[in-house]
XYZ file of C-alpha atoms in Angstrom:
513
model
C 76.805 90.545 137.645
C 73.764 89.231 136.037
C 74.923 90.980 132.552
C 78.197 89.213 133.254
C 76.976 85.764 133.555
C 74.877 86.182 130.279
C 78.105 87.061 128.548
C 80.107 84.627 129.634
C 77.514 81.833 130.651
C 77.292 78.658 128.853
C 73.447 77.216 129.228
C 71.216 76.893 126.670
C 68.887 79.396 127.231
C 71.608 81.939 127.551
C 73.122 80.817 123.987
C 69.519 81.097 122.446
C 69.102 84.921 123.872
C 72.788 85.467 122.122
C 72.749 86.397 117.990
C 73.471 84.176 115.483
C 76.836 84.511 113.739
C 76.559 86.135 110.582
C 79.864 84.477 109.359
C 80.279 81.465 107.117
C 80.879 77.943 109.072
C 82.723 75.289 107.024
C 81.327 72.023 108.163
C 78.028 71.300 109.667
C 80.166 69.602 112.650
C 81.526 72.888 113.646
C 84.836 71.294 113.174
C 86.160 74.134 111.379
C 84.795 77.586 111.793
C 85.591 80.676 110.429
C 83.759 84.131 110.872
C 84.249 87.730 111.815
C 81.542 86.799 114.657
C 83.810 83.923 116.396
C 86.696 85.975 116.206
C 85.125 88.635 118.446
C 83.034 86.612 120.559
C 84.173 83.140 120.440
C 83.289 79.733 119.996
C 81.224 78.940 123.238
C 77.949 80.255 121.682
C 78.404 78.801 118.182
C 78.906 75.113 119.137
C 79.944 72.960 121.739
C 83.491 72.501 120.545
C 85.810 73.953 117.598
C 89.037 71.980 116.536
C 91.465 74.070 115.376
C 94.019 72.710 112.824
C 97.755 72.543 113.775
C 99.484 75.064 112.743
C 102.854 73.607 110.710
C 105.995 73.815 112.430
C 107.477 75.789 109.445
C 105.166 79.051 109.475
C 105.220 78.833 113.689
C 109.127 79.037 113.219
C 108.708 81.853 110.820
C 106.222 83.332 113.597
C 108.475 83.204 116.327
C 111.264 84.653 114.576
C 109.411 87.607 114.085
C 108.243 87.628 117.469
C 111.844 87.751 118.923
C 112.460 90.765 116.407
C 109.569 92.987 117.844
C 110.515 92.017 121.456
C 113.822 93.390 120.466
C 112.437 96.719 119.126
C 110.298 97.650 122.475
C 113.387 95.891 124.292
C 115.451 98.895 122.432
C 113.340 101.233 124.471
C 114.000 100.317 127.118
C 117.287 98.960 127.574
C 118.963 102.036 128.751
C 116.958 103.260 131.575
C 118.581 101.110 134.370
C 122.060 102.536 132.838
C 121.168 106.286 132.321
C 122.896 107.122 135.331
C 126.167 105.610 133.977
C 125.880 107.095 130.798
C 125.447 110.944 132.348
C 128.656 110.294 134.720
C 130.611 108.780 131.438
C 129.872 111.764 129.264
C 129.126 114.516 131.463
C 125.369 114.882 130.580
C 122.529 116.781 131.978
C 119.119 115.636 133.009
C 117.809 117.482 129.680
C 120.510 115.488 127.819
C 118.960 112.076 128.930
C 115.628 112.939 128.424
C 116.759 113.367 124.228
C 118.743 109.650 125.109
C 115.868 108.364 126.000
C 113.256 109.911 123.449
C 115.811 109.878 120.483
C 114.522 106.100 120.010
C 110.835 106.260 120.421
C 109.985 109.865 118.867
C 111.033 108.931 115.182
C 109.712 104.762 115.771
C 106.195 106.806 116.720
C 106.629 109.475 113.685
C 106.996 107.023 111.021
C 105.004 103.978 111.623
C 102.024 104.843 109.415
C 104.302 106.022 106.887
C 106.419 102.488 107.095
C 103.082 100.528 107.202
C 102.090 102.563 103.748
C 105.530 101.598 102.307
C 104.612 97.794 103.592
C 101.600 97.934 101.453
C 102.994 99.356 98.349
C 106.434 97.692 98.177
C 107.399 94.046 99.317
C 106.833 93.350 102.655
C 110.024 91.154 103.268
C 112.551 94.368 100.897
C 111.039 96.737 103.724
C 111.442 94.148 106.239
C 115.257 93.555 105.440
C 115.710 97.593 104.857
C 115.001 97.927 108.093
C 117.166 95.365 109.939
C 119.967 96.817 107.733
C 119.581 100.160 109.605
C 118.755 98.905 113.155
C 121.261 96.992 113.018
C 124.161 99.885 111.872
C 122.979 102.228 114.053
C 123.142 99.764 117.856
C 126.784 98.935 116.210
C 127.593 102.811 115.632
C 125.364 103.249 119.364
C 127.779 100.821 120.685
C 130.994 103.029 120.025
C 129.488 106.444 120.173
C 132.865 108.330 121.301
C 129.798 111.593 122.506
C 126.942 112.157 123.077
C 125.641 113.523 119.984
C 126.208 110.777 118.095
C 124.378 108.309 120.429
C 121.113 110.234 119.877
C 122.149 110.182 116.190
C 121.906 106.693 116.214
C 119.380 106.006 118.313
C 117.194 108.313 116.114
C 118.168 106.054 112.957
C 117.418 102.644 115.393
C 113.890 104.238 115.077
C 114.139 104.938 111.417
C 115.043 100.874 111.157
C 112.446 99.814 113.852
C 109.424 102.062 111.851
C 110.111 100.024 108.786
C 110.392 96.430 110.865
C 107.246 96.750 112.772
C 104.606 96.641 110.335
C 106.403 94.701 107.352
C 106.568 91.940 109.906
C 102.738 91.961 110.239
C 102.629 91.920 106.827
C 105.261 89.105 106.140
C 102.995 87.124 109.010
C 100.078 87.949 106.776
C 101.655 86.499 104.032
C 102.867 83.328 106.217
C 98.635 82.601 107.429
C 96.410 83.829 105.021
C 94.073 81.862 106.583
C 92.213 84.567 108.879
C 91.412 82.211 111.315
C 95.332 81.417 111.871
C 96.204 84.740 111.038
C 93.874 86.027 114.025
C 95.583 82.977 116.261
C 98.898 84.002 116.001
C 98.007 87.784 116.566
C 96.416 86.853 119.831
C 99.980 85.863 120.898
C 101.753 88.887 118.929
C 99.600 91.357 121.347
C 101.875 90.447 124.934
C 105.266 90.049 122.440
C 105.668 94.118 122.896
C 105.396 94.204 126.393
C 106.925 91.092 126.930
C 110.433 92.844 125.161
C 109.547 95.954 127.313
C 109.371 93.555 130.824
C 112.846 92.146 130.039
C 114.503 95.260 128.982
C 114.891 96.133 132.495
C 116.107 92.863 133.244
C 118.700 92.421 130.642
C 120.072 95.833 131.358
C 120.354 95.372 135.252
C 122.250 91.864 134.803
C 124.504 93.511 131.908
C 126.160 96.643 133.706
C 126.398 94.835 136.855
C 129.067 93.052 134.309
C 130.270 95.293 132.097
C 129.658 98.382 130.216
C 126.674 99.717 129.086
C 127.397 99.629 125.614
C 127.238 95.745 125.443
C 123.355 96.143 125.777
C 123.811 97.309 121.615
C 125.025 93.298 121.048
C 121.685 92.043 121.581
C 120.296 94.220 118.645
C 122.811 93.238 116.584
C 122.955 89.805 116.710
C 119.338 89.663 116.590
C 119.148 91.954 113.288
C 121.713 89.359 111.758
C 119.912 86.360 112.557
C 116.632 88.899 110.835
C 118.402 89.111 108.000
C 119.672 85.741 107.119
C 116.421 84.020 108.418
C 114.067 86.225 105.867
C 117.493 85.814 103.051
C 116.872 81.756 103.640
C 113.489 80.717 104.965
C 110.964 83.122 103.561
C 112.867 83.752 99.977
C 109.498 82.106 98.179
C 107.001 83.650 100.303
C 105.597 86.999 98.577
C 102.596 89.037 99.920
C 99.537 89.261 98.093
C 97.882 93.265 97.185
C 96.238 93.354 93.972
C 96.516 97.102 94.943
C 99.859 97.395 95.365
C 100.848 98.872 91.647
C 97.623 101.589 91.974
C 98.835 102.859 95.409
C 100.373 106.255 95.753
C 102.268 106.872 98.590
C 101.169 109.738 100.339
C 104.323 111.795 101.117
C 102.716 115.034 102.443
C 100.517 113.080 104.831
C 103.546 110.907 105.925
C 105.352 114.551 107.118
C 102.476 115.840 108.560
C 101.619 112.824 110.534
C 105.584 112.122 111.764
C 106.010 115.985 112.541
C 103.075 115.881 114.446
C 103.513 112.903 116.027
C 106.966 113.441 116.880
C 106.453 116.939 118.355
C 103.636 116.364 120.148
C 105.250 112.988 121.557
C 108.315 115.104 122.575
C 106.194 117.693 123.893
C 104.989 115.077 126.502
C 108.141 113.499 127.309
C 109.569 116.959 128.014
C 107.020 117.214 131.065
C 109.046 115.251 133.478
C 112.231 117.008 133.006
C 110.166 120.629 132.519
C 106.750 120.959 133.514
C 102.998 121.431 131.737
C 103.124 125.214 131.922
C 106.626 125.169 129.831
C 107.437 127.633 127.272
C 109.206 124.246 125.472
C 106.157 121.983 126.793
C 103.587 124.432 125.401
C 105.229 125.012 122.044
C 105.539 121.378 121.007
C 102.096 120.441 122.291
C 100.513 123.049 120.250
C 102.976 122.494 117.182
C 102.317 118.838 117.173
C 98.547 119.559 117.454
C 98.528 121.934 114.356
C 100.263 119.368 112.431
C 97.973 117.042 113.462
C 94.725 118.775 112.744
C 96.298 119.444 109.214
C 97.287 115.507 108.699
C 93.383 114.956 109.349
C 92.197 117.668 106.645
C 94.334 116.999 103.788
C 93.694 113.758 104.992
C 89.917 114.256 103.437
C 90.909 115.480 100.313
C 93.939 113.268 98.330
C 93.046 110.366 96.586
C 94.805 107.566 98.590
C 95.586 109.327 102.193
C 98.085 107.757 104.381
C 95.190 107.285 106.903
C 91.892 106.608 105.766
C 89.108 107.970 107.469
C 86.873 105.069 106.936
C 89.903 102.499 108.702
C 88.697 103.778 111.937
C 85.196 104.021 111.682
C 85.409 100.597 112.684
C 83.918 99.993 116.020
C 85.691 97.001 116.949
C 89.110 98.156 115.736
C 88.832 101.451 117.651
C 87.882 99.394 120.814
C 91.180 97.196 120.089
C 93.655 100.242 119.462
C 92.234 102.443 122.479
C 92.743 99.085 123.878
C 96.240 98.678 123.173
C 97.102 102.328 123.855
C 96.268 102.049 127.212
C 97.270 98.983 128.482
C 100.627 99.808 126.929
C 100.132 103.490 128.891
C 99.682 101.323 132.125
C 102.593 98.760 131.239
C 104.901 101.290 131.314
C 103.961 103.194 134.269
C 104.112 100.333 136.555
C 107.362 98.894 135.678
C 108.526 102.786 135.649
C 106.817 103.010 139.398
C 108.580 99.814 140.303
C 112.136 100.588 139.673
C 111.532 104.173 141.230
C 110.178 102.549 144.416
C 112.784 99.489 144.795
C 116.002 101.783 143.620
C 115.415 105.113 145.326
C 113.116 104.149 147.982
C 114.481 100.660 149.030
C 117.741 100.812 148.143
C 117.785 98.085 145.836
C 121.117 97.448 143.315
C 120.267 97.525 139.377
C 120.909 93.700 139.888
C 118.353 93.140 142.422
C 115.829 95.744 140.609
C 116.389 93.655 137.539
C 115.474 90.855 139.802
C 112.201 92.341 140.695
C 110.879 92.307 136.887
C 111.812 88.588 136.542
C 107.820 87.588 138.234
C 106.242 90.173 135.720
C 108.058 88.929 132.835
C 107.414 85.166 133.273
C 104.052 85.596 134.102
C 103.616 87.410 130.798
C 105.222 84.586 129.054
C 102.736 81.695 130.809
C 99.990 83.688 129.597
C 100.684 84.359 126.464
C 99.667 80.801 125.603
C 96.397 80.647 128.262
C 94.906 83.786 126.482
C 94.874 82.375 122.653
C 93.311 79.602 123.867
C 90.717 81.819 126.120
C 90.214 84.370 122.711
C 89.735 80.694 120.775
C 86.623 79.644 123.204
C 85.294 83.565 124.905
C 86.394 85.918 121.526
C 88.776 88.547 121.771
C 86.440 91.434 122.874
C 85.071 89.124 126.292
C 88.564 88.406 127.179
C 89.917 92.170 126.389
C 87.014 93.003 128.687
C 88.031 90.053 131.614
C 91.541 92.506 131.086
C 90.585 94.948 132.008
C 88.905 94.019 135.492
C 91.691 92.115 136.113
C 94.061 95.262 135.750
C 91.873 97.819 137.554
C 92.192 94.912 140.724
C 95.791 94.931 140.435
C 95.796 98.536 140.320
C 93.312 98.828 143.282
C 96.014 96.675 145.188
C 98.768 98.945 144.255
C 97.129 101.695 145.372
C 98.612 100.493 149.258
C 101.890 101.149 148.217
C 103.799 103.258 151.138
C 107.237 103.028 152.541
C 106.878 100.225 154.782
C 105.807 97.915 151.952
C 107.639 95.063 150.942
C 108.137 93.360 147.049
C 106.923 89.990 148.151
C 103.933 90.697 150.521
C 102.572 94.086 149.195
C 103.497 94.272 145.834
C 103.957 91.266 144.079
C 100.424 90.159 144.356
C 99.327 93.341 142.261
C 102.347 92.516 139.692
C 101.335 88.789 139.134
C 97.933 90.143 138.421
C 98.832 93.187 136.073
C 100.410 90.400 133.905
C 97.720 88.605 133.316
C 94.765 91.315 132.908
C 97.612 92.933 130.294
C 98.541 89.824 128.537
C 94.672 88.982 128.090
C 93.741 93.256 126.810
C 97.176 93.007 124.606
C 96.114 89.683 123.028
C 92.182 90.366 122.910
C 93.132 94.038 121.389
C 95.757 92.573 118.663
C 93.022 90.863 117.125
C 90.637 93.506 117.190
C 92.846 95.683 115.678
C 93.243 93.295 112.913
C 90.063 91.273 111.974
C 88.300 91.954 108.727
C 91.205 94.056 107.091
C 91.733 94.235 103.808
C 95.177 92.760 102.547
C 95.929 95.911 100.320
C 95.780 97.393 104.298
C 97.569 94.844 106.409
C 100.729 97.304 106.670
C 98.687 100.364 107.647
C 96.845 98.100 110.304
C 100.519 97.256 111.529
C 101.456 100.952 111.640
C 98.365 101.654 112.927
C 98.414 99.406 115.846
C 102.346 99.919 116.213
C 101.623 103.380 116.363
C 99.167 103.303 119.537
C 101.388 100.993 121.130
C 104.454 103.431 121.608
C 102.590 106.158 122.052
C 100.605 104.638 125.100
C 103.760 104.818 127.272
C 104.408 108.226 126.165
C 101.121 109.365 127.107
C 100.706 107.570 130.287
C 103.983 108.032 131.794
C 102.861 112.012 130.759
C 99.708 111.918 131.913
C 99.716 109.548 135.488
C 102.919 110.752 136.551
C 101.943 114.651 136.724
C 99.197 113.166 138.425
C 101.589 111.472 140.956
C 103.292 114.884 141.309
C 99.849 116.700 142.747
C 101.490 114.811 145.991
C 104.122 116.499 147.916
C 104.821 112.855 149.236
C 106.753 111.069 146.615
C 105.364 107.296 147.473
C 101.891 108.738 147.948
C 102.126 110.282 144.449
C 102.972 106.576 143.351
C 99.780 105.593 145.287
C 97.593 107.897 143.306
C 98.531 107.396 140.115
C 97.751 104.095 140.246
C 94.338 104.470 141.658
C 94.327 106.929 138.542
C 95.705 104.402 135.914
C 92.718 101.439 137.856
C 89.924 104.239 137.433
C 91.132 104.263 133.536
C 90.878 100.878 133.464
C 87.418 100.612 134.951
C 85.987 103.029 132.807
C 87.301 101.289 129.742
C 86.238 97.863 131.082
C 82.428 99.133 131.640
C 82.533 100.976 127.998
C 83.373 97.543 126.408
C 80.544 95.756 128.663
C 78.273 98.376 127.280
C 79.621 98.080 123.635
C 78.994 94.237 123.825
C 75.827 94.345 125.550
C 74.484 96.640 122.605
C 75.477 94.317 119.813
C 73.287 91.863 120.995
C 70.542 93.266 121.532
C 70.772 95.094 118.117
C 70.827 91.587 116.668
C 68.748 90.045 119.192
C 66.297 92.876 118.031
C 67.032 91.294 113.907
C-alpha cells in the first residue's frame, strides 16, 4: 500500500522522491508538454496542471471514422456466435464444421497482420487502407448469399485477408491525421477499448438480428460500413499522405511474411481445435508443433535479412512489451467472460438469444463511458499507472466471478463483476495502446499496428484455449466456469504486481541518476 500511495500520491515530498522527466517541455508554464516521460507516467509529477489543445473537429471526425471501422472488424468475429446454431440446422453442419466458421475469420486476420502492417509502411497507407475495404466488403456480400458451406468459410477467410490490410493502415492513416505525438498518443488511449468495444456489441447485434430475421443480414452491417470506408477516405482524407522517408529503401520481406502467417495461423488453429478435440489430439498436436517450427524459423531468418518483417530490436522495448503482453491478455480475458456469460445465461438459465443479447448491453455501455474517463486518467496518472489500476480492477471483478453457481442471478451476482471488468479493461486496453505505440519511429507506425493488432486477436484465441481447458479439469460445468475465472484473476494479479515492480524500478534507477 505504501508503494501504492508513492505512485499515485500527489504531495510534494512524494513528487521530489519521483525522477525528473527526461523529455523536452515547451513552455516554462507547463502549458504544453510533450515527452516520452509524461506519456508513461503522466502529468501529476511534472506540474500542477497541463492544458491540452483541442483537438479540431476535422481530424476527430477522421478519428472516429476509423474507430467505427475497427469496431466493425472485431464485431466480424464475433457476429456469428449467437447464430451458429442456426447456421448448422440450415446447412446440415457438424460441430467440426463450425469450429472452421468460426476460425475461418480470425486465423488469416492473425496470419497476416505483420505482413499488412509491412505493406502499410512501404506503400500508402490510405491505397492499403481502401484495398482492404474493397475485399471486406466483397466477401460479407458473397458471405451474405453463400448457397454452402464451403463458400462461407471461403469468404470469411478473404473478410480476414481485407481486415489484415485495414487494421494497421488505419493506425497509420491516424498517424498521418496527428503527427503531433502528444495527440497521436491521446487518441490511441481511446483506440485501445474500440476492439473490445466492437467485440461487446457483436453479441448484441446478432441476438436482436435473428430474433428478426435471418442470419445472413448480420453481413449488411459490414457492408455498409466498408462503403461509407471507402467514400469517406475517397473524399475527406484525399490530401492527407503519410510521411516515411524510408518508404522507397524498404524491402518487403516475403519469406518472413509466410513464415510468420503459417505459423501463426497453424498454431492459432491448433488452439481453437482444442474445444471441439482435445490437447492430446493427433490434429491438436500436429498444428501446435507445425505452427511452432514455423515460428522458431520466422525468428532465425528473422536475424539474418536485411530489413526482417519483425525486427528484433522493436521489442526490446520494455515499455512496449509491457503494453502488448498487456493487450494480449486483457483481450484473452475479454473474450472469455463474454464467452462464459452467454454459456451460463443460454444453457444454464434458459435465456433467448434476445435476452442474452440483453445481458451484454451493461458491459458494452460501460465500455463506452469509460472510454472517455481513461484518456483523461492516462492525461494526468500516464498510461503505465492506469494499465496497472487495470489490472487490480480486473483481478476484483474476476475474484467476484469466481461465486458463480447455479443459483446465481445476472443482476445480484453477476453484474457487479461485469460493470467492473469494463472498467479495469477499458483502463489496461487504453493504458496498453499507448504503450504499444510511444516513441515509434514513423518508417514503423504500420508494423506497430500489426504488431499490436496481432496480440489483440490472438489473446482470445489463447485464452479461450488456455482458461477453458482449465474450466474442463471440473466435472461440474458451472464450477469449471468458477475456476477459470479465479484462473484468468490470478493472471491478472500476477501481471498487475510485475508492472508495480517494473515501475517501482524505473525510479529508483533514476532516483539513483
Amino acid at each position: 500500500m505504501k508503494t501504492l500511495l508513492t505512485l499515485f500520491g500527489s504531495s510534494k515530498n512524494t513528487q521530489a522522491s519521483l525522477p525528473k522527466p527526461s523529455g523536452r517541455i515547451l513552455n516554462k508554464s507547463c502549458s504544453t508538454l510533450v515527452s516520452s516521460y509524461h506519456l508513461l507516467y503522466g502529468s501529476t509529477y511534472l506540474c500542477k496542471k497541463v492544458k491540452y489543445s483541442k483537438m479540431s473537429s476535422r481530424k476527430m471526425a477522421v478519428f472516429y471514422v476509423l474507430a467505427v471501422i475497427q469496431a466493425t472488424l472485431i464485431f466480424t468475429i464475433s457476429l456469428i456466435f449467437i447464430p451458429l446454431p442456426e447456421i448448422a440446422e440450415e446447412m446440415n453442419l457438424q460441430q467440426a464444421d463450425l469450429l472452421l466458421i468460426t476460425a475461418s475469420y480470425g486465423l488469416p486476420y492473425s496470419g497476416l497482420l505483420l505482413f499488412g502492417g509491412r505493406l502499410t509502411d512501404k506503400f500508402e497507407s490510405k491505397n492499403i487502407f481502401i484495398i482492404g475495404l474493397v475485399i471486406f466488403a466483397l466477401a460479407s456480400v458473397a458471405a451474405a448469399f453463400s448457397p454452402n458451406f464451403e463458400t462461407l468459410v471461403t469468404m470469411r477467410f478473404m473478410q480476414g485477408v481485407g481486415g489484415s490490410l485495414i487494421a494497421p493502415s488505419a493506425i497509420g492513416i491516424l498517424r498521418a491525421v496527428f503527427i503531433n505525438q502528444q495527440e497521436f498518443s491521446k487518441v490511441m488511449a481511446e483506440w485501445g477499448t474500440v476492439s473490445v468495444l466492437g467485440a461487446a456489441i457483436g453479441p448484441v447485434f446478432g441476438g436482436i438480428i435473428i430474433s428478426w430475421v435471418s442470419w445472413r443480414w448480420l453481413f449488411l452491417i459490414p457492408v455498409l460500413v466498408s462503403l461509407s470506408g471507402i467514400l469517406f477516405t475517397k473524399f475527406r482524407l484525399g490530401k492527407i499522405t503519410t510521411l516515411n522517408p524510408k518508404r522507397n529503401t524498404l524491402r518487403l520481406d516475403l519469406s518472413g511474411a509466410l513464415l510468420a502467417t503459417l505459423g501463426i495461423s497453424i498454431g492459432s488453429y491448433g488452439l481453437i481445435a482444442v474445444d471441439a478435440y482435445s490437447w492430446n489430439s493427433t490434429l491438436v498436436i500436429v498444428s501446435l508443433i507445425t505452427g511452432a517450427v514455423f515460428l522458431v524459423a520466422f525468428f532465425i531468418i528473422e536475424q539474418k535479412v536485411e530489413t526482417p518483417l519483425l525486427p528484433t530490436s522493436f521489442l526490446r522495448d520494455s515499455v512496449r512489451a509491457i503494453g502488448l503482453m498487456s493487450i494480449l491478455l486483457a483481450a484473452a480475458a475479454s473474450s472469455l467472460s463474454m464467452f462464459l456469460l452467454s454459456l451460463f445465461l443460454q444453457q444454464i438459465k434458459g435465456w433467448t438469444p434476445m435476452e442474452t443479447a440483453g445481458g451484454y448491453v451493461p458491459f458494452a455501455v460501460t465500455l463506452l463511458v469509460m472510454n472517455k474517463f481513461s484518456v483523461r486518467l492516462i492525461e494526468k496518472w500516464g498510461a503505465l499507472r492506469i494499465t496497472l489500476m487495470g489490472f487490480l480492477m480486473g483481478a476484483l471483478a474476476f475474484a467476484l466471478l469466481t461465486f458463480i453457481d447455479y443459483d446465481s442471478t445476472f443482476g445480484w451476482n453477476l453484474l457487479p463483476g461485469y460493470i467492473l471488468l469494463p472498467i479495469g479493461m477499458s483502463m489496461i486496453f487504453a493504458g496498453s495502446v499507448v504503450l504499444s505505440t510511444v516513441n515509434v519511429k514513423q518508417s514503423q507506425i504500420g508494423l506497430a499496428g500489426g504488431v499490436m493488432n496481432t496480440s489483440m486477436e490472438l489473446g482470445p484465441t489463447v485464452g479461450l484455449a488456455v482458461f477453458m481447458s482449465i474450466a474442463a479439469l471440473k466435472a461440474d460445468v458451472v464450477s469449471g466456469y468458477s475456476l477459470a475465472f479465479l484462473s484468468a484473476g490470478i493472471a491478472y494479479a500476477v501481471t498487475f504486481l510485475l508492472i508495480l515492480f517494473r515501475i517501482y524500478k524505473t525510479r529508483n534507477k533514476k532516483q539513483s541518476n
